[in-house]
Amino acid sequence: MAMEEEETRRYRPTKNYLEHLPQLSFHQFETEILKTEYERLQARQPMEMMSMKRYELPQPPAGKTTDVASWSECVDNSYAQLEHQSTRIANLELMSKYGCEAWKHYNAALVKMLHQMQKQLQDLRKQIQEVNWRRKTSQTEAGEKLKNLEANWVGLVSKNYEIERACVELEKEIASLEAEYDQRKKAQLEAPQERPEEEPQEEQPEGQVPGDVTPPRLEETEEMEQGEEQKQQEQEESTASAEGEQEQQEAAPPSTE
């Protein structure tokens, strides 16, 4: 209920919020009496006073005092007024005899209707509370799920960033090793050509052709090649271990914290 009250306070309807609705039609509620009364109001005419003639017993006009028909009409009016008064007296007697009980039954019916309406109101309020509770529960659960998913997403993004940074570092290291290897290989290829100009001629051992010359620093070259191969193997092992850790992290279930 607090959320609904807050939304009600924040909601400010505009002046033209009923424009999408059709115009109301009052013709089906109009009767002949209402139409006549509307016409009188439009013409600005005064309302006619209630006629009390039927409750009076006037005598025939002065010019018709000897007219039998006029006197007959007056007598009929007297009979009608007498019967009307008799009916009123009968209604008063019935009301004095049964009116009290009738009003008691009427009040009891009103009390019963009141209790029914109050019960319906309580049921509706209970339904509203249940709906609000279910909505709050669903929204709370959805919020927890979104929070967990967001935390999982942040963790995955951080891991991807770390993996990407490690890959960049490995690429840099590989590039530097390749450049170093190329430089050493180039130096090895250029080393036999760079001989001292005045190098004393060593005595050739027996069985060796004078033109055969053993390249200098052969043992060092083999050691360098072995070192390069060992570095490449270590680099491949580190790359394979990094990929294995990434696969294990991806295969692991997401955190529920």
Tab-separated table of C-alpha atoms in Angstrom:
chain	number	residue	atom	x	y	z
A	1	MET	CA	0.000	0.000	0.000
A	2	ALA	CA	2.868	2.381	0.718
A	3	MET	CA	4.175	1.990	-2.844
A	4	GLU	CA	0.725	2.686	-4.285
A	5	GLU	CA	0.301	5.778	-2.101
A	6	GLU	CA	3.725	7.035	-3.207
A	7	GLU	CA	2.815	6.499	-6.884
A	8	THR	CA	-0.501	8.300	-6.291
A	9	ARG	CA	1.311	11.296	-4.768
A	10	ARG	CA	3.766	11.467	-7.668
A	11	TYR	CA	1.078	11.041	-10.349
A	12	ARG	CA	-0.167	14.360	-11.682
A	13	PRO	CA	-2.870	13.911	-14.350
A	14	THR	CA	-2.960	16.464	-17.145
A	15	LYS	CA	-5.986	18.587	-17.963
A	16	ASN	CA	-6.721	16.766	-21.199
A	17	TYR	CA	-6.403	13.197	-19.901
A	18	LEU	CA	-10.003	12.440	-21.088
A	19	GLU	CA	-9.484	13.453	-24.721
A	20	HIS	CA	-9.268	9.845	-25.914
A	21	LEU	CA	-12.764	9.100	-24.517
A	22	PRO	CA	-15.913	9.758	-26.603
A	23	GLN	CA	-18.390	12.459	-25.677
A	24	LEU	CA	-21.106	11.472	-23.233
A	25	SER	CA	-24.642	11.051	-24.569
A	26	PHE	CA	-27.479	12.003	-22.223
A	27	HIS	CA	-30.350	11.465	-24.685
A	28	GLN	CA	-31.133	8.006	-23.347
A	29	PHE	CA	-31.826	9.521	-19.905
A	30	GLU	CA	-34.127	12.279	-21.193
A	31	THR	CA	-37.891	11.997	-20.793
A	32	GLU	CA	-40.686	14.182	-22.059
A	33	ILE	CA	-40.862	16.034	-18.758
A	34	LEU	CA	-37.111	16.664	-18.770
A	35	LYS	CA	-37.175	17.835	-22.387
A	36	THR	CA	-39.991	20.253	-21.568
A	37	GLU	CA	-38.111	21.524	-18.530
A	38	TYR	CA	-34.886	21.974	-20.562
A	39	GLU	CA	-36.776	23.944	-23.182
A	40	ARG	CA	-38.279	26.151	-20.452
A	41	LEU	CA	-34.831	26.821	-18.988
A	42	GLN	CA	-33.395	27.648	-22.420
A	43	ALA	CA	-36.288	30.075	-23.001
A	44	ARG	CA	-35.702	31.609	-19.520
A	45	GLN	CA	-39.354	31.223	-18.551
A	46	PRO	CA	-40.485	31.028	-14.887
A	47	MET	CA	-41.658	27.716	-13.456
A	48	GLU	CA	-45.405	27.213	-13.203
A	49	MET	CA	-46.822	27.247	-9.690
A	50	MET	CA	-48.420	24.067	-8.368
A	51	SER	CA	-52.151	24.105	-8.945
A	52	MET	CA	-54.222	23.644	-5.771
A	53	LYS	CA	-57.536	23.773	-7.605
A	54	ARG	CA	-58.225	20.041	-7.202
A	55	TYR	CA	-58.007	20.428	-3.418
A	56	GLU	CA	-60.565	23.284	-3.329
A	57	LEU	CA	-64.381	23.233	-3.363
A	58	PRO	CA	-65.309	26.317	-5.349
A	59	GLN	CA	-68.903	27.299	-6.017
A	60	PRO	CA	-70.223	27.763	-9.546
A	61	PRO	CA	-69.449	31.156	-11.054
A	62	ALA	CA	-71.882	34.012	-10.430
A	63	GLY	CA	-73.366	33.699	-13.914
A	64	LYS	CA	-73.984	29.938	-13.510
A	65	THR	CA	-75.631	29.733	-10.104
A	66	THR	CA	-78.785	28.392	-11.716
A	67	ASP	CA	-76.895	25.958	-14.035
A	68	VAL	CA	-77.521	22.344	-13.024
A	69	ALA	CA	-74.412	21.067	-14.846
A	70	SER	CA	-72.182	23.473	-12.896
A	71	TRP	CA	-73.649	22.302	-9.596
A	72	SER	CA	-73.264	18.655	-10.662
A	73	GLU	CA	-69.578	19.299	-11.388
A	74	CYS	CA	-69.151	20.877	-7.942
A	75	VAL	CA	-70.854	17.889	-6.276
A	76	ASP	CA	-68.587	15.428	-8.139
A	77	ASN	CA	-65.544	17.407	-7.035
A	78	SER	CA	-66.814	17.267	-3.428
A	79	TYR	CA	-67.193	13.466	-3.635
A	80	ALA	CA	-63.635	13.183	-5.043
A	81	GLN	CA	-62.207	15.365	-2.262
A	82	LEU	CA	-64.071	13.357	0.369
A	83	GLU	CA	-62.771	10.069	-1.013
A	84	HIS	CA	-59.248	11.466	-1.106
A	85	GLN	CA	-59.432	12.500	2.546
A	86	SER	CA	-60.831	9.076	3.471
A	87	THR	CA	-57.864	7.427	1.739
A	88	ARG	CA	-55.456	9.631	3.616
A	89	ILE	CA	-57.095	8.743	6.925
A	90	ALA	CA	-56.841	5.024	6.079
A	91	ASN	CA	-53.166	5.408	5.223
A	92	LEU	CA	-52.537	7.198	8.539
A	93	GLU	CA	-54.303	4.431	10.465
A	94	LEU	CA	-52.287	1.734	8.681
A	95	MET	CA	-49.074	3.599	9.311
A	96	SER	CA	-49.836	4.056	13.004
A	97	LYS	CA	-50.604	0.323	13.273
A	98	TYR	CA	-47.881	-1.235	11.093
A	99	GLY	CA	-45.459	1.607	10.463
A	100	CYS	CA	-43.206	0.859	13.446
A	101	GLU	CA	-42.688	-2.784	12.494
A	102	ALA	CA	-42.217	-1.859	8.837
A	103	TRP	CA	-39.483	0.591	9.745
A	104	LYS	CA	-37.845	-2.019	11.992
A	105	HIS	CA	-37.759	-4.534	9.128
A	106	TYR	CA	-36.447	-1.855	6.809
A	107	ASN	CA	-33.687	-0.903	9.261
A	108	ALA	CA	-32.789	-4.595	9.744
A	109	ALA	CA	-32.499	-5.004	5.978
A	110	LEU	CA	-30.245	-1.940	5.834
A	111	VAL	CA	-28.036	-3.330	8.633
A	112	LYS	CA	-27.789	-6.663	6.813
A	113	MET	CA	-26.800	-4.893	3.611
A	114	LEU	CA	-24.224	-2.882	5.563
A	115	HIS	CA	-22.654	-6.053	6.987
A	116	GLN	CA	-22.514	-7.607	3.525
A	117	MET	CA	-20.827	-4.518	2.097
A	118	GLN	CA	-18.326	-4.444	4.970
A	119	LYS	CA	-17.502	-8.120	4.395
A	120	GLN	CA	-16.989	-7.478	0.688
A	121	LEU	CA	-14.764	-4.520	1.556
A	122	GLN	CA	-12.639	-6.667	3.885
A	123	ASP	CA	-12.326	-9.368	1.218
A	124	LEU	CA	-11.228	-6.800	-1.348
A	125	ARG	CA	-8.670	-5.309	1.022
A	126	LYS	CA	-7.338	-8.799	1.753
A	127	GLN	CA	-7.036	-9.517	-1.961
A	128	ILE	CA	-5.238	-6.195	-2.475
A	129	GLN	CA	-2.777	-7.019	0.313
A	130	GLU	CA	-2.121	-10.467	-1.184
A	131	VAL	CA	-1.506	-8.957	-4.616
A	132	ASN	CA	0.863	-6.365	-3.155
A	133	TRP	CA	2.694	-9.049	-1.162
A	134	ARG	CA	3.107	-11.264	-4.232
A	135	ARG	CA	4.306	-8.304	-6.281
A	136	LYS	CA	6.805	-7.267	-3.598
A	137	THR	CA	8.085	-10.848	-3.288
A	138	SER	CA	8.514	-11.222	-7.047
A	139	GLN	CA	10.273	-7.863	-7.303
A	140	THR	CA	12.616	-8.745	-4.410
A	141	GLU	CA	13.499	-12.098	-5.970
A	142	ALA	CA	14.054	-10.457	-9.346
A	143	GLY	CA	16.300	-7.861	-7.697
A	144	GLU	CA	18.421	-10.577	-6.068
A	145	LYS	CA	18.724	-12.416	-9.382
A	146	LEU	CA	19.751	-9.225	-11.167
A	147	LYS	CA	22.297	-8.484	-8.445
A	148	ASN	CA	23.832	-11.961	-8.736
A	149	LEU	CA	23.877	-11.765	-12.526
A	150	GLU	CA	25.524	-8.348	-12.401
A	151	ALA	CA	28.187	-9.617	-9.983
A	152	ASN	CA	28.800	-12.633	-12.212
A	153	TRP	CA	29.067	-10.363	-15.251
A	154	VAL	CA	31.569	-8.103	-13.488
A	155	GLY	CA	33.663	-11.131	-12.516
A	156	LEU	CA	33.644	-12.502	-16.056
A	157	VAL	CA	34.576	-9.118	-17.518
A	158	SER	CA	37.448	-8.804	-15.034
A	159	LYS	CA	38.695	-12.294	-15.884
A	160	ASN	CA	38.467	-11.560	-19.607
A	161	TYR	CA	40.437	-8.361	-19.079
A	162	GLU	CA	43.120	-10.212	-17.122
A	163	ILE	CA	43.306	-12.935	-19.783
A	164	GLU	CA	43.523	-10.334	-22.538
A	165	ARG	CA	46.278	-8.496	-20.681
A	166	ALA	CA	48.178	-11.756	-20.163
A	167	CYS	CA	47.819	-12.540	-23.879
A	168	VAL	CA	49.188	-9.103	-24.759
A	169	GLU	CA	52.144	-9.630	-22.426
A	170	LEU	CA	52.778	-13.056	-23.955
A	171	GLU	CA	52.613	-11.598	-27.462
A	172	LYS	CA	55.126	-8.923	-26.469
A	173	GLU	CA	57.413	-11.532	-24.919
A	174	ILE	CA	57.122	-13.752	-28.003
A	175	ALA	CA	57.907	-10.795	-30.270
A	176	SER	CA	60.944	-9.844	-28.181
A	177	LEU	CA	62.172	-13.450	-28.157
A	178	GLU	CA	61.706	-13.739	-31.911
A	179	ALA	CA	63.598	-10.478	-32.446
A	180	GLU	CA	66.393	-11.650	-30.149
A	181	TYR	CA	66.509	-14.999	-31.912
A	182	ASP	CA	66.679	-13.298	-35.319
A	183	GLN	CA	69.500	-11.059	-34.131
A	184	ARG	CA	71.482	-13.994	-32.753
A	185	LYS	CA	70.895	-16.034	-35.887
A	186	LYS	CA	72.020	-13.132	-38.024
A	187	ALA	CA	75.085	-12.701	-35.836
A	188	GLN	CA	75.881	-16.406	-36.176
A	189	LEU	CA	75.597	-16.207	-39.945
A	190	GLU	CA	77.848	-13.157	-40.092
A	191	ALA	CA	80.407	-14.505	-37.608
A	192	PRO	CA	82.364	-16.843	-40.028
A	193	GLN	CA	82.801	-13.998	-42.532
A	194	GLU	CA	84.378	-11.657	-39.966
A	195	ARG	CA	87.936	-13.007	-39.678
A	196	PRO	CA	90.963	-11.087	-38.468
A	197	GLU	CA	93.192	-9.830	-41.258
A	198	GLU	CA	96.454	-11.057	-39.729
A	199	GLU	CA	95.572	-14.353	-38.152
A	200	PRO	CA	98.486	-16.751	-37.696
A	201	GLN	CA	98.108	-19.842	-39.720
A	202	GLU	CA	97.788	-22.823	-37.508
A	203	GLU	CA	99.377	-26.085	-38.371
A	204	GLN	CA	96.987	-28.434	-40.001
A	205	PRO	CA	96.651	-31.788	-38.407
A	206	GLU	CA	97.467	-34.788	-40.427
A	207	GLY	CA	94.687	-36.013	-42.638
A	208	GLN	CA	93.008	-32.591	-42.879
A	209	VAL	CA	92.701	-30.725	-46.075
A	210	PRO	CA	94.260	-27.304	-45.929
A	211	GLY	CA	91.153	-25.669	-47.348
A	212	ASP	CA	88.905	-27.053	-44.588
A	213	VAL	CA	88.308	-24.473	-41.858
A	214	THR	CA	86.284	-25.247	-38.735
A	215	PRO	CA	83.783	-22.445	-37.909
A	216	PRO	CA	84.697	-20.651	-34.718
A	217	ARG	CA	82.499	-20.794	-31.566
A	218	LEU	CA	80.509	-23.826	-32.706
A	219	GLU	CA	79.910	-25.029	-29.163
A	220	GLU	CA	78.564	-21.642	-28.125
A	221	THR	CA	76.202	-21.618	-31.104
A	222	GLU	CA	74.780	-25.012	-30.137
A	223	GLU	CA	74.299	-23.881	-26.551
A	224	MET	CA	72.423	-20.761	-27.729
A	225	GLU	CA	70.150	-22.842	-29.964
A	226	GLN	CA	69.403	-25.210	-27.092
A	227	GLY	CA	68.609	-22.240	-24.844
A	228	GLU	CA	66.229	-20.791	-27.446
A	229	GLU	CA	64.451	-24.141	-27.819
A	230	GLN	CA	64.102	-24.438	-24.041
A	231	LYS	CA	62.645	-20.913	-23.821
A	232	GLN	CA	60.138	-21.702	-26.580
A	233	GLN	CA	59.064	-24.888	-24.763
A	234	GLU	CA	58.608	-22.972	-21.491
A	235	GLN	CA	56.569	-20.305	-23.315
A	236	GLU	CA	54.329	-22.955	-24.918
A	237	GLU	CA	53.802	-24.637	-21.532
A	238	SER	CA	52.848	-21.301	-19.895
A	239	THR	CA	50.391	-20.542	-22.740
A	240	ALA	CA	48.830	-24.019	-22.441
A	241	SER	CA	48.470	-23.640	-18.647
A	242	ALA	CA	46.809	-20.198	-19.081
A	243	GLU	CA	44.336	-21.636	-21.599
A	244	GLY	CA	43.580	-24.553	-19.250
A	245	GLU	CA	42.859	-22.157	-16.380
A	246	GLN	CA	40.543	-20.114	-18.632
A	247	GLU	CA	38.623	-23.252	-19.672
A	248	GLN	CA	38.269	-24.301	-16.030
A	249	GLN	CA	36.953	-20.841	-15.096
A	250	GLU	CA	34.445	-20.900	-17.951
A	251	ALA	CA	33.304	-24.437	-17.059
A	252	ALA	CA	32.924	-23.564	-13.356
A	253	PRO	CA	29.317	-22.735	-12.211
A	254	PRO	CA	28.537	-19.016	-11.703
A	255	SER	CA	28.802	-17.630	-8.214
A	256	THR	CA	25.505	-17.294	-6.311
A	257	GLU	CA	26.724	-14.680	-3.827
